[in-house]
Amino acid sequence: QNKLIMKRFTIKGPNNAVRGEVSISGAKNSCLPLMAASVLFKNKVTLQNVPFVKDVYTMRDLLVSLGAKVEFSIEKKMMTITNKKKHSLVVSYDKVSTMRAGVLLMGSLLARYPMKKIKVALGGGCALGVRDTNWHLAGFKSLGANNRLDQGYVNISSEKGLKGGKYKFPKVTVTGSSNLIMASVFNKGTHYIKNISIEPEVLDLINFLNNSGADIKFIGKRSIKINGVKQLISGKHTIIGDRIEAFSYLCVGAITKKKVKIKNINPNFLKSETTVLKRIGYGIDIKYNSIDISPGNKLRPIKIKTGPFPNFATDNMPMIMAVLTIVQGKSQIDETIFSNRFMAAPELNRMGANITVKKNKAIIIGQKKLNAADCISSDLRTTFSIILGAIAAKGVSTISRVYHGLRGYYNLESKLRKIGVRITSKDKW
Ligand code: EPU
C-alpha cells in the first residue's frame, strides 16, 4: 500500500515516437455499481471484462467486510461474487472515505434488507468539490425509507418495507440513479423515476439487472418504471469498455499529433468527444469497435461545455484541457458538473501552459511548446492530464502521487509504454 502511495512517474518528452494500438479495459464506473448490485443476488454473480484497478480492490474489500465471497481471476478478466451468508449492514467510514462509490451499497442493502437498519458512513467532500447524497436519500424516501444522520453514519430503514412511488431527480446524478434503481428492484408495486442519468454505465447496470430477472423499463428518454420482482438468483455480465480510458489514450495521439488506435470500445459512447476532436482538426476514423486518431490538418481552438451524457463528459475534460494547451489560439472550457475540476491547470502551467481558471471556466491560450516540470497529481483524471503535458513537454518531467491514477487506469504504465511513451516509475521511500 505504501509503495503504491509513493510511486512516481518519470516521463521524457517531447515524444515523437508515439504510435500504435491500445486495448481498452472494462469501465471502472460500470464495474463498481455492478459489484454493489451483487448484494441483490441470492447466489452467484459473475462479471467479465473486469478492470483490476485499485478501486475494484477497494470495492472487493468492502463486499468482503459485508460477508460476501469475492474471487478474482485476473488472467480471465473475471470475478465471481457469492452471497451465501446474510450481509452485515454497516458500511464503515474507512471504506467510503477512500472511494466514493461505497455509497452505492446503500441502494442494494436497502433493497435486500428493507426493514432492517442500514448504516452507511457519509463520505463527505472529495477533491472534485462537494459530493452530496441528498438526492439519493430523497429517492429512498420516495420508496418509503427514512433516514437519520447519527455520528457521521446515515441510518436508513423502512418500517413497512419498500413500496412503489414516484421520484424526479432535481439534476442528473450518476451514482444517485444507480443507487435508486438498485433500491427499487424488489419494491412492492411500481416505482417511477424521472430525470435519471443515461450514462452508458447506468444503462449497463440496467441491462445486467434486467437480464438477471429484474423488470426495469424506459418510458421516456430519462424516465423509467420499475416493477418490483420477488428475488434475483444469479447473474452473469460482460462489462462495457471504459470510455474515459479510451478518450485518455486518444488524447495521447492528439497531443503528440501521431496515429493511435483504441480498440474494444463502443464509439457511440464518445460521440461528443470525437466530434470535439474533429472540430479541433484531428482525423478521426470510427469503426464498429475502435477509433483511430491521426494528426489531421491545421488545429483550431475550441469552446467546450461539459454535461451529463450524451454531452462531453466531465471526466474527459482534464485530458482535452491538456491537449488544448498546444493548440494555437484561445480555447474555453465550461465545467458544469463539479466545482473544483481544474486541478491539472496549475501543474500544466508549470510546464509553460497558459490556463486561467475563473470559477467554472478555464481559458486556455495554446503555446508552441511546453517544458518539463516536476508535478504532483491530486486526483484520478488529473493524473492523466499531467501525463499528457509531460509527454508533450521538452525534457524530463516527474509526476508524484500517481496512486490517484492507478485507482482507475488499468496497466497505465505498460499501456503508455506500448504506444511509445518514454515512461518509467520509481517507488520513492
Ligand atoms: N449531487 C448532489 N446531490 C446528490 C448527488 C449528486 O448535489 O445527491 C451533485 C454532485 O455534488 C455533483 C453532481 O451532482 O456536483 C453530479 O454528481 P454525480 O452524482 O453524477 O457524480 P457521481 O455519481 O458521484 C460519477 C462518477 C464520477 C463522474 C461523475 C459525473 C462513478 C463511480 N463516479 O460520480 O467519476 O465524474 O459521475 O459523471 O461512477 C471518475 O471516474 O474519475 C469520477 C470522478
GROMACS .gro file of C-alpha atoms and ligand atoms in nm:
model
  473
    1GLN     CA    1   0.000   0.000   0.000
    2ASN     CA    2   0.276   0.248   0.096
    3LYS     CA    3   0.467   0.151  -0.212
    4LEU     CA    4   0.167   0.243  -0.424
    5ILE     CA    5   0.123   0.574  -0.248
    6MET     CA    6   0.482   0.676  -0.310
    7LYS     CA    7   0.503   0.562  -0.671
    8ARG     CA    8   0.631   0.833  -0.904
    9PHE     CA    9   0.642   0.851  -1.284
   10THR     CA   10   0.924   0.995  -1.493
   11ILE     CA   11   0.835   1.089  -1.849
   12LYS     CA   12   1.071   1.207  -2.121
   13GLY     CA   13   0.934   1.438  -2.389
   14PRO     CA   14   0.862   1.572  -2.636
   15ASN     CA   15   0.758   1.239  -2.770
   16ASN     CA   16   0.779   1.184  -3.143
   17ALA     CA   17   0.771   0.806  -3.129
   18VAL     CA   18   0.409   0.760  -3.028
   19ARG     CA   19   0.216   0.518  -3.248
   20GLY     CA   20   0.017   0.202  -3.207
   21GLU     CA   21  -0.288   0.042  -3.055
   22VAL     CA   22  -0.433   0.041  -2.707
   23SER     CA   23  -0.677  -0.223  -2.594
   24ILE     CA   24  -0.934  -0.058  -2.367
   25SER     CA   25  -1.030  -0.230  -2.042
   26GLY     CA   26  -1.374  -0.267  -1.886
   27ALA     CA   27  -1.526   0.050  -1.740
   28LYS     CA   28  -1.439   0.113  -1.375
   29ASN     CA   29  -1.757   0.317  -1.331
   30SER     CA   30  -1.964   0.023  -1.455
   31CYS     CA   31  -1.776  -0.237  -1.257
   32LEU     CA   32  -1.820  -0.064  -0.918
   33PRO     CA   33  -2.203  -0.035  -0.932
   34LEU     CA   34  -2.226  -0.389  -1.074
   35MET     CA   35  -2.025  -0.514  -0.777
   36ALA     CA   36  -2.254  -0.321  -0.541
   37ALA     CA   37  -2.554  -0.476  -0.719
   38SER     CA   38  -2.425  -0.824  -0.634
   39VAL     CA   39  -2.577  -0.778  -0.287
   40LEU     CA   40  -2.920  -0.809  -0.451
   41PHE     CA   41  -2.849  -1.170  -0.555
   42LYS     CA   42  -2.917  -1.488  -0.358
   43ASN     CA   43  -2.638  -1.689  -0.521
   44LYS     CA   44  -2.356  -1.606  -0.756
   45VAL     CA   45  -2.272  -1.310  -0.978
   46THR     CA   46  -2.007  -1.343  -1.248
   47LEU     CA   47  -1.853  -1.034  -1.404
   48GLN     CA   48  -1.638  -1.044  -1.716
   49ASN     CA   49  -1.406  -0.785  -1.871
   50VAL     CA   50  -1.319  -0.663  -1.520
   51PRO     CA   51  -1.060  -0.382  -1.494
   52PHE     CA   52  -0.849  -0.478  -1.194
   53VAL     CA   53  -0.778  -0.121  -1.084
   54LYS     CA   54  -0.729  -0.008  -0.725
   55ASP     CA   55  -1.096   0.096  -0.676
   56VAL     CA   56  -1.210  -0.253  -0.773
   57TYR     CA   57  -0.990  -0.398  -0.497
   58THR     CA   58  -1.134  -0.145  -0.251
   59MET     CA   59  -1.489  -0.245  -0.352
   60ARG     CA   60  -1.393  -0.612  -0.310
   61ASP     CA   61  -1.271  -0.541   0.044
   62LEU     CA   62  -1.596  -0.362   0.114
   63LEU     CA   63  -1.809  -0.655  -0.010
   64VAL     CA   64  -1.595  -0.900   0.186
   65SER     CA   65  -1.643  -0.687   0.501
   66LEU     CA   66  -2.019  -0.726   0.446
   67GLY     CA   67  -1.989  -1.106   0.426
   68ALA     CA   68  -1.964  -1.180   0.052
   69LYS     CA   69  -1.707  -1.412  -0.101
   70VAL     CA   70  -1.524  -1.248  -0.391
   71GLU     CA   71  -1.289  -1.437  -0.622
   72PHE     CA   72  -1.070  -1.273  -0.886
   73SER     CA   73  -0.936  -1.447  -1.192
   74ILE     CA   74  -0.706  -1.182  -1.332
   75GLU     CA   75  -0.593  -1.364  -1.649
   76LYS     CA   76  -0.955  -1.427  -1.744
   77LYS     CA   77  -1.052  -1.067  -1.651
   78MET     CA   78  -1.326  -1.221  -1.442
   79MET     CA   79  -1.465  -1.213  -1.090
   80THR     CA   80  -1.731  -1.406  -0.905
   81ILE     CA   81  -1.919  -1.281  -0.602
   82THR     CA   82  -2.110  -1.529  -0.386
   83ASN     CA   83  -2.360  -1.433  -0.118
   84LYS     CA   84  -2.415  -1.739   0.097
   85LYS     CA   85  -2.445  -1.561   0.431
   86LYS     CA   86  -2.662  -1.272   0.544
   87HIS     CA   87  -2.480  -0.943   0.495
   88SER     CA   88  -2.353  -0.718   0.767
   89LEU     CA   89  -2.543  -0.391   0.733
   90VAL     CA   90  -2.268  -0.145   0.823
   91VAL     CA   91  -2.054   0.025   0.557
   92SER     CA   92  -1.768   0.175   0.753
   93TYR     CA   93  -1.609   0.517   0.711
   94ASP     CA   94  -1.266   0.387   0.609
   95LYS     CA   95  -1.422   0.220   0.302
   96VAL     CA   96  -1.637   0.514   0.190
   97SER     CA   97  -1.373   0.780   0.254
   98THR     CA   98  -1.120   0.625   0.015
   99MET     CA   99  -1.371   0.550  -0.257
  100ARG     CA  100  -1.686   0.748  -0.314
  101ALA     CA  101  -1.858   0.456  -0.493
  102GLY     CA  102  -1.901   0.291  -0.150
  103VAL     CA  103  -2.228   0.485  -0.118
  104LEU     CA  104  -2.370   0.250  -0.383
  105LEU     CA  105  -2.413  -0.010  -0.112
  106MET     CA  106  -2.698   0.197   0.033
  107GLY     CA  107  -2.932   0.109  -0.251
  108SER     CA  108  -2.855  -0.261  -0.276
  109LEU     CA  109  -2.853  -0.324   0.100
  110LEU     CA  110  -3.180  -0.133   0.140
  111ALA     CA  111  -3.347  -0.338  -0.136
  112ARG     CA  112  -3.234  -0.668   0.014
  113TYR     CA  113  -3.298  -0.581   0.380
  114PRO     CA  114  -3.569  -0.311   0.364
  115MET     CA  115  -3.694  -0.344   0.720
  116LYS     CA  116  -3.353  -0.368   0.887
  117LYS     CA  117  -3.137  -0.071   0.983
  118ILE     CA  118  -2.866   0.000   0.723
  119LYS     CA  119  -2.575   0.215   0.840
  120VAL     CA  120  -2.358   0.377   0.575
  121ALA     CA  121  -2.083   0.627   0.656
  122LEU     CA  122  -2.119   0.961   0.482
  123GLY     CA  123  -1.818   1.016   0.257
  124GLY     CA  124  -1.819   1.395   0.274
  125GLY     CA  125  -1.646   1.604   0.011
  126CYS     CA  126  -1.366   1.498  -0.217
  127ALA     CA  127  -1.101   1.657  -0.434
  128LEU     CA  128  -1.357   1.747  -0.701
  129GLY     CA  129  -1.572   1.952  -0.462
  130VAL     CA  130  -1.882   1.881  -0.256
  131ARG     CA  131  -2.033   1.541  -0.332
  132ASP     CA  132  -2.367   1.519  -0.166
  133THR     CA  133  -2.603   1.221  -0.133
  134ASN     CA  134  -2.916   1.426  -0.054
  135TRP     CA  135  -3.091   1.320  -0.377
  136HIS     CA  136  -3.006   0.954  -0.317
  137LEU     CA  137  -3.175   0.980   0.023
  138ALA     CA  138  -3.474   1.172  -0.114
  139GLY     CA  139  -3.510   0.894  -0.372
  140PHE     CA  140  -3.512   0.626  -0.099
  141LYS     CA  141  -3.776   0.829   0.086
  142SER     CA  142  -4.000   0.809  -0.220
  143LEU     CA  143  -3.987   0.430  -0.174
  144GLY     CA  144  -4.084   0.461   0.191
  145ALA     CA  145  -3.739   0.451   0.354
  146ASN     CA  146  -3.648   0.714   0.611
  147ASN     CA  147  -3.302   0.823   0.712
  148ARG     CA  148  -3.134   0.980   1.008
  149LEU     CA  149  -2.779   1.103   1.049
  150ASP     CA  150  -2.604   0.968   1.357
  151GLN     CA  151  -2.234   1.020   1.429
  152GLY     CA  152  -2.138   1.051   1.063
  153TYR     CA  153  -2.345   0.749   0.958
  154VAL     CA  154  -2.675   0.762   0.769
  155ASN     CA  155  -2.920   0.515   0.915
  156ILE     CA  156  -3.175   0.404   0.659
  157SER     CA  157  -3.476   0.181   0.710
  158SER     CA  158  -3.839   0.145   0.618
  159GLU     CA  159  -4.098   0.035   0.872
  160LYS     CA  160  -4.330  -0.137   0.631
  161GLY     CA  161  -4.095  -0.233   0.351
  162LEU     CA  162  -4.040  -0.054   0.020
  163LYS     CA  163  -4.340   0.034  -0.191
  164GLY     CA  164  -4.375   0.190  -0.532
  165GLY     CA  165  -4.397   0.566  -0.568
  166LYS     CA  166  -4.252   0.847  -0.776
  167TYR     CA  167  -3.929   1.043  -0.773
  168LYS     CA  168  -3.776   1.303  -1.000
  169PHE     CA  169  -3.407   1.384  -0.961
  170PRO     CA  170  -3.364   1.766  -0.950
  171LYS     CA  171  -3.045   1.725  -1.156
  172VAL     CA  172  -2.880   1.430  -1.323
  173THR     CA  173  -2.674   1.221  -1.081
  174VAL     CA  174  -2.495   0.908  -1.197
  175THR     CA  175  -2.445   0.725  -0.868
  176GLY     CA  176  -2.779   0.857  -0.739
  177SER     CA  177  -2.958   0.698  -1.036
  178SER     CA  178  -2.781   0.364  -0.992
  179ASN     CA  179  -2.849   0.368  -0.619
  180LEU     CA  180  -3.223   0.432  -0.656
  181ILE     CA  181  -3.256   0.178  -0.937
  182MET     CA  182  -3.099  -0.090  -0.716
  183ALA     CA  183  -3.313   0.011  -0.418
  184SER     CA  184  -3.631  -0.020  -0.628
  185VAL     CA  185  -3.575  -0.365  -0.775
  186PHE     CA  186  -3.786  -0.552  -0.513
  187ASN     CA  187  -4.038  -0.276  -0.432
  188LYS     CA  188  -4.394  -0.391  -0.370
  189GLY     CA  189  -4.556  -0.234  -0.674
  190THR     CA  190  -4.420   0.001  -0.938
  191HIS     CA  191  -4.169   0.278  -0.885
  192TYR     CA  192  -4.140   0.566  -1.134
  193ILE     CA  193  -3.814   0.761  -1.160
  194LYS     CA  194  -3.768   1.071  -1.374
  195ASN     CA  195  -3.458   1.257  -1.490
  196ILE     CA  196  -3.224   0.963  -1.445
  197SER     CA  197  -2.869   0.951  -1.575
  198ILE     CA  198  -2.839   0.779  -1.913
  199GLU     CA  199  -2.463   0.741  -1.888
  200PRO     CA  200  -2.359   0.413  -2.063
  201GLU     CA  201  -2.252   0.279  -1.722
  202VAL     CA  202  -2.604   0.325  -1.580
  203LEU     CA  203  -2.752   0.153  -1.885
  204ASP     CA  204  -2.503  -0.130  -1.830
  205LEU     CA  205  -2.639  -0.175  -1.477
  206ILE     CA  206  -3.000  -0.171  -1.603
  207ASN     CA  207  -2.916  -0.431  -1.871
  208PHE     CA  208  -2.744  -0.653  -1.619
  209LEU     CA  209  -3.039  -0.638  -1.377
  210ASN     CA  210  -3.299  -0.694  -1.650
  211ASN     CA  211  -3.104  -0.988  -1.793
  212SER     CA  212  -3.097  -1.137  -1.443
  213GLY     CA  213  -3.473  -1.114  -1.385
  214ALA     CA  214  -3.545  -0.753  -1.284
  215ASP     CA  215  -3.821  -0.552  -1.455
  216ILE     CA  216  -3.695  -0.203  -1.543
  217LYS     CA  217  -3.844  -0.025  -1.846
  218PHE     CA  218  -3.775   0.310  -2.011
  219ILE     CA  219  -4.096   0.509  -2.055
  220GLY     CA  220  -3.921   0.826  -2.175
  221LYS     CA  221  -3.570   0.943  -2.257
  222ARG     CA  222  -3.478   0.984  -1.889
  223SER     CA  223  -3.780   0.816  -1.726
  224ILE     CA  224  -3.811   0.459  -1.610
  225LYS     CA  225  -4.061   0.241  -1.433
  226ILE     CA  226  -3.953  -0.043  -1.212
  227ASN     CA  227  -4.195  -0.322  -1.136
  228GLY     CA  228  -4.078  -0.497  -0.823
  229VAL     CA  229  -3.975  -0.862  -0.860
  230LYS     CA  230  -3.953  -1.117  -0.577
  231GLN     CA  231  -3.586  -1.204  -0.595
  232LEU     CA  232  -3.273  -1.225  -0.809
  233ILE     CA  233  -3.093  -1.558  -0.801
  234SER     CA  234  -2.777  -1.533  -1.006
  235GLY     CA  235  -2.633  -1.321  -1.285
  236LYS     CA  236  -2.358  -1.304  -1.543
  237HIS     CA  237  -2.245  -0.994  -1.727
  238THR     CA  238  -1.968  -0.860  -1.951
  239ILE     CA  239  -1.871  -0.506  -1.851
  240ILE     CA  240  -1.872  -0.240  -2.127
  241GLY     CA  241  -1.547  -0.072  -2.236
  242ASP     CA  242  -1.419   0.230  -2.044
  243ARG     CA  243  -1.499   0.545  -2.245
  244ILE     CA  244  -1.285   0.763  -2.019
  245GLU     CA  245  -0.979   0.542  -2.056
  246ALA     CA  246  -1.048   0.531  -2.430
  247PHE     CA  247  -1.059   0.910  -2.463
  248SER     CA  248  -0.745   0.944  -2.248
  249TYR     CA  249  -0.543   0.738  -2.497
  250LEU     CA  250  -0.694   0.921  -2.795
  251CYS     CA  251  -0.554   1.236  -2.633
  252VAL     CA  252  -0.204   1.083  -2.632
  253GLY     CA  253  -0.237   1.071  -3.012
  254ALA     CA  254  -0.382   1.424  -3.014
  255ILE     CA  255  -0.114   1.594  -2.805
  256THR     CA  256   0.173   1.423  -2.992
  257LYS     CA  257   0.000   1.462  -3.333
  258LYS     CA  258   0.059   1.092  -3.402
  259LYS     CA  259  -0.156   0.797  -3.501
  260VAL     CA  260  -0.315   0.598  -3.220
  261LYS     CA  261  -0.586   0.333  -3.241
  262ILE     CA  262  -0.806   0.241  -2.948
  263LYS     CA  263  -0.978  -0.097  -2.956
  264ASN     CA  264  -1.259  -0.266  -2.760
  265ILE     CA  265  -1.472   0.042  -2.718
  266ASN     CA  266  -1.819   0.128  -2.848
  267PRO     CA  267  -1.764   0.457  -3.040
  268ASN     CA  268  -2.122   0.565  -2.958
  269PHE     CA  269  -2.005   0.627  -2.600
  270LEU     CA  270  -1.772   0.901  -2.728
  271LYS     CA  271  -1.978   1.090  -2.986
  272SER     CA  272  -1.938   1.434  -2.824
  273GLU     CA  273  -1.570   1.375  -2.761
  274THR     CA  274  -1.485   1.258  -3.114
  275THR     CA  275  -1.687   1.549  -3.257
  276VAL     CA  276  -1.473   1.786  -3.049
  277LEU     CA  277  -1.150   1.625  -3.172
  278LYS     CA  278  -1.272   1.655  -3.534
  279ARG     CA  279  -1.366   2.021  -3.486
  280ILE     CA  280  -1.017   2.092  -3.349
  281GLY     CA  281  -0.885   1.944  -3.674
  282TYR     CA  282  -0.780   1.586  -3.596
  283GLY     CA  283  -0.854   1.299  -3.830
  284ILE     CA  284  -1.096   1.055  -3.667
  285ASP     CA  285  -1.180   0.718  -3.818
  286ILE     CA  286  -1.461   0.530  -3.647
  287LYS     CA  287  -1.516   0.157  -3.691
  288TYR     CA  288  -1.752  -0.087  -3.522
  289ASN     CA  289  -1.548  -0.131  -3.205
  290SER     CA  290  -1.248   0.101  -3.248
  291ILE     CA  291  -1.145   0.462  -3.308
  292ASP     CA  292  -0.831   0.590  -3.487
  293ILE     CA  293  -0.691   0.937  -3.438
  294SER     CA  294  -0.446   1.093  -3.683
  295PRO     CA  295  -0.279   1.439  -3.697
  296GLY     CA  296  -0.520   1.595  -3.947
  297ASN     CA  297  -0.472   1.948  -4.074
  298LYS     CA  298  -0.434   2.282  -3.902
  299LEU     CA  299  -0.554   2.266  -3.544
  300ARG     CA  300  -0.807   2.525  -3.425
  301PRO     CA  301  -0.905   2.638  -3.074
  302ILE     CA  302  -1.250   2.547  -2.948
  303LYS     CA  303  -1.520   2.614  -2.686
  304ILE     CA  304  -1.638   2.313  -2.486
  305LYS     CA  305  -1.903   2.267  -2.219
  306THR     CA  306  -1.920   1.952  -2.007
  307GLY     CA  307  -2.253   1.794  -1.919
  308PRO     CA  308  -2.434   1.469  -1.843
  309PHE     CA  309  -2.424   1.204  -2.118
  310PRO     CA  310  -2.457   1.240  -2.416
  311ASN     CA  311  -2.269   1.568  -2.364
  312PHE     CA  312  -1.894   1.598  -2.324
  313ALA     CA  313  -1.805   1.403  -2.006
  314THR     CA  314  -1.662   1.595  -1.711
  315ASP     CA  315  -1.424   1.300  -1.659
  316ASN     CA  316  -1.279   1.361  -2.006
  317MET     CA  317  -1.237   1.734  -1.954
  318PRO     CA  318  -0.892   1.735  -1.784
  319MET     CA  319  -0.748   1.545  -2.083
  320ILE     CA  320  -0.886   1.776  -2.350
  321MET     CA  321  -0.761   2.071  -2.143
  322ALA     CA  322  -0.407   1.930  -2.170
  323VAL     CA  323  -0.446   1.886  -2.547
  324LEU     CA  324  -0.569   2.245  -2.589
  325THR     CA  325  -0.251   2.381  -2.427
  326ILE     CA  326  -0.071   2.314  -2.759
  327VAL     CA  327  -0.349   2.427  -2.995
  328GLN     CA  328  -0.268   2.785  -3.106
  329GLY     CA  329  -0.532   3.043  -3.015
  330LYS     CA  330  -0.781   3.084  -2.733
  331SER     CA  331  -0.994   2.792  -2.618
  332GLN     CA  332  -1.255   2.787  -2.344
  333ILE     CA  333  -1.393   2.512  -2.123
  334ASP     CA  334  -1.707   2.545  -1.910
  335GLU     CA  335  -1.733   2.278  -1.639
  336THR     CA  336  -2.094   2.229  -1.532
  337ILE     CA  337  -2.078   1.921  -1.306
  338PHE     CA  338  -1.815   1.974  -1.035
  339SER     CA  339  -1.699   2.288  -0.856
  340ASN     CA  340  -1.329   2.205  -0.849
  341ARG     CA  341  -1.226   2.015  -1.154
  342PHE     CA  342  -0.936   2.220  -1.295
  343MET     CA  343  -0.665   2.089  -1.063
  344ALA     CA  344  -0.444   1.998  -1.358
  345ALA     CA  345  -0.430   2.364  -1.468
  346PRO     CA  346  -0.161   2.486  -1.223
  347GLU     CA  347   0.052   2.178  -1.296
  348LEU     CA  348   0.024   2.227  -1.674
  349ASN     CA  349   0.102   2.598  -1.626
  350ARG     CA  350   0.425   2.498  -1.456
  351MET     CA  351   0.516   2.331  -1.786
  352GLY     CA  352   0.459   2.664  -1.963
  353ALA     CA  353   0.091   2.628  -2.049
  354ASN     CA  354  -0.128   2.937  -2.024
  355ILE     CA  355  -0.453   2.841  -1.850
  356THR     CA  356  -0.658   3.089  -1.648
  357VAL     CA  357  -0.932   2.948  -1.429
  358LYS     CA  358  -1.226   3.161  -1.311
  359LYS     CA  359  -1.488   2.971  -1.117
  360ASN     CA  360  -1.617   2.702  -1.353
  361LYS     CA  361  -1.448   2.838  -1.664
  362ALA     CA  362  -1.096   2.781  -1.799
  363ILE     CA  363  -0.940   2.993  -2.072
  364ILE     CA  364  -0.652   2.821  -2.248
  365ILE     CA  365  -0.410   3.009  -2.471
  366GLY     CA  366  -0.229   2.750  -2.681
  367GLN     CA  367   0.152   2.751  -2.676
  368LYS     CA  368   0.415   2.648  -2.932
  369LYS     CA  369   0.585   2.426  -2.678
  370LEU     CA  370   0.581   2.308  -2.318
  371ASN     CA  371   0.880   2.245  -2.094
  372ALA     CA  372   0.927   1.960  -1.846
  373ALA     CA  373   0.847   2.015  -1.477
  374ASP     CA  374   0.812   1.824  -1.151
  375CYS     CA  375   0.439   1.781  -1.083
  376ILE     CA  376   0.204   1.644  -0.824
  377SER     CA  377  -0.120   1.471  -0.911
  378SER     CA  378  -0.426   1.532  -0.697
  379ASP     CA  379  -0.700   1.311  -0.842
  380LEU     CA  380  -0.764   1.031  -1.087
  381ARG     CA  381  -0.817   1.223  -1.413
  382THR     CA  382  -0.571   1.498  -1.319
  383THR     CA  383  -0.301   1.230  -1.323
  384PHE     CA  384  -0.366   1.156  -1.689
  385SER     CA  385  -0.389   1.524  -1.779
  386ILE     CA  386  -0.044   1.586  -1.631
  387ILE     CA  387   0.090   1.276  -1.808
  388LEU     CA  388  -0.029   1.427  -2.137
  389GLY     CA  389   0.150   1.755  -2.060
  390ALA     CA  390   0.469   1.566  -1.973
  391ILE     CA  391   0.453   1.365  -2.298
  392ALA     CA  392   0.442   1.691  -2.499
  393ALA     CA  393   0.691   1.888  -2.286
  394LYS     CA  394   1.060   1.915  -2.368
  395GLY     CA  395   1.277   1.740  -2.108
  396VAL     CA  396   1.221   1.503  -1.820
  397SER     CA  397   0.910   1.553  -1.604
  398THR     CA  398   0.828   1.374  -1.284
  399ILE     CA  399   0.478   1.312  -1.153
  400SER     CA  400   0.427   1.214  -0.791
  401ARG     CA  401   0.119   1.076  -0.615
  402VAL     CA  402   0.028   0.878  -0.924
  403TYR     CA  403  -0.164   0.637  -0.699
  404HIS     CA  404  -0.461   0.858  -0.784
  405GLY     CA  405  -0.428   0.749  -1.146
  406LEU     CA  406  -0.388   0.383  -1.052
  407ARG     CA  407  -0.733   0.394  -0.887
  408GLY     CA  408  -0.889   0.397  -1.232
  409TYR     CA  409  -0.642   0.319  -1.512
  410TYR     CA  410  -0.556  -0.048  -1.559
  411ASN     CA  411  -0.194  -0.119  -1.655
  412LEU     CA  412  -0.140   0.252  -1.703
  413GLU     CA  413   0.236   0.243  -1.737
  414SER     CA  414   0.259  -0.057  -1.969
  415LYS     CA  415  -0.021   0.067  -2.197
  416LEU     CA  416   0.157   0.403  -2.233
  417ARG     CA  417   0.493   0.235  -2.295
  418LYS     CA  418   0.341   0.009  -2.560
  419ILE     CA  419   0.248   0.309  -2.776
  420GLY     CA  420   0.593   0.462  -2.740
  421VAL     CA  421   0.568   0.692  -2.437
  422ARG     CA  422   0.904   0.706  -2.260
  423ILE     CA  423   0.781   0.644  -1.908
  424THR     CA  424   0.950   0.484  -1.610
  425SER     CA  425   0.840   0.459  -1.250
  426LYS     CA  426   1.009   0.456  -0.916
  427ASP     CA  427   0.886   0.363  -0.574
  428LYS     CA  428   1.002   0.657  -0.367
  429TRP     CA  429   1.068   0.591   0.000
  430EPU     N1  430  -2.506   1.583  -0.640
  430EPU     C1  431  -2.577   1.640  -0.537
  430EPU     N2  432  -2.656   1.560  -0.458
  430EPU     C2  433  -2.666   1.426  -0.479
  430EPU     C3  434  -2.591   1.368  -0.584
  430EPU     C4  435  -2.513   1.449  -0.664
  430EPU     O1  436  -2.572   1.759  -0.514
  430EPU     O2  437  -2.737   1.360  -0.404
  430EPU     C5  438  -2.421   1.668  -0.728
  430EPU     C6  439  -2.273   1.641  -0.707
  430EPU     O3  440  -2.221   1.712  -0.599
  430EPU     C7  441  -2.215   1.682  -0.842
  430EPU     C8  442  -2.326   1.648  -0.941
  430EPU     O4  443  -2.445   1.634  -0.862
  430EPU     O5  444  -2.193   1.822  -0.844
  430EPU     C9  445  -2.307   1.523  -1.023
  430EPU     O6  446  -2.261   1.419  -0.942
  430EPU     P1  447  -2.291   1.265  -0.971
  430EPU     O7  448  -2.376   1.215  -0.860
  430EPU     O8  449  -2.341   1.247  -1.109
  430EPU     O9  450  -2.146   1.203  -0.960
  430EPU     P2  451  -2.110   1.062  -0.900
  430EPU    O10  452  -2.218   0.968  -0.935
  430EPU    O11  453  -2.071   1.075  -0.759
  430EPU    C10  454  -1.993   0.961  -1.110
  430EPU    C11  455  -1.858   0.903  -1.144
  430EPU    C12  456  -1.756   1.014  -1.148
  430EPU    C13  457  -1.802   1.116  -1.250
  430EPU    C14  458  -1.942   1.166  -1.220
  430EPU    C15  459  -2.000   1.260  -1.324
  430EPU    C16  460  -1.871   0.678  -1.053
  430EPU    C17  461  -1.825   0.581  -0.951
  430EPU     N3  462  -1.824   0.803  -1.043
  430EPU    O12  463  -1.982   1.022  -0.982
  430EPU    O13  464  -1.634   0.955  -1.188
  430EPU    O14  465  -1.714   1.226  -1.251
  430EPU    O15  466  -2.032   1.055  -1.209
  430EPU    O16  467  -2.009   1.199  -1.446
  430EPU    O17  468  -1.945   0.643  -1.143
  430EPU    C18  469  -1.401   0.934  -1.212
  430EPU    O18  470  -1.418   0.821  -1.258
  430EPU    O19  471  -1.292   0.996  -1.221
  430EPU    C19  472  -1.512   1.001  -1.147
  430EPU    C20  473  -1.493   1.101  -1.061
   0.00000   0.00000   0.00000
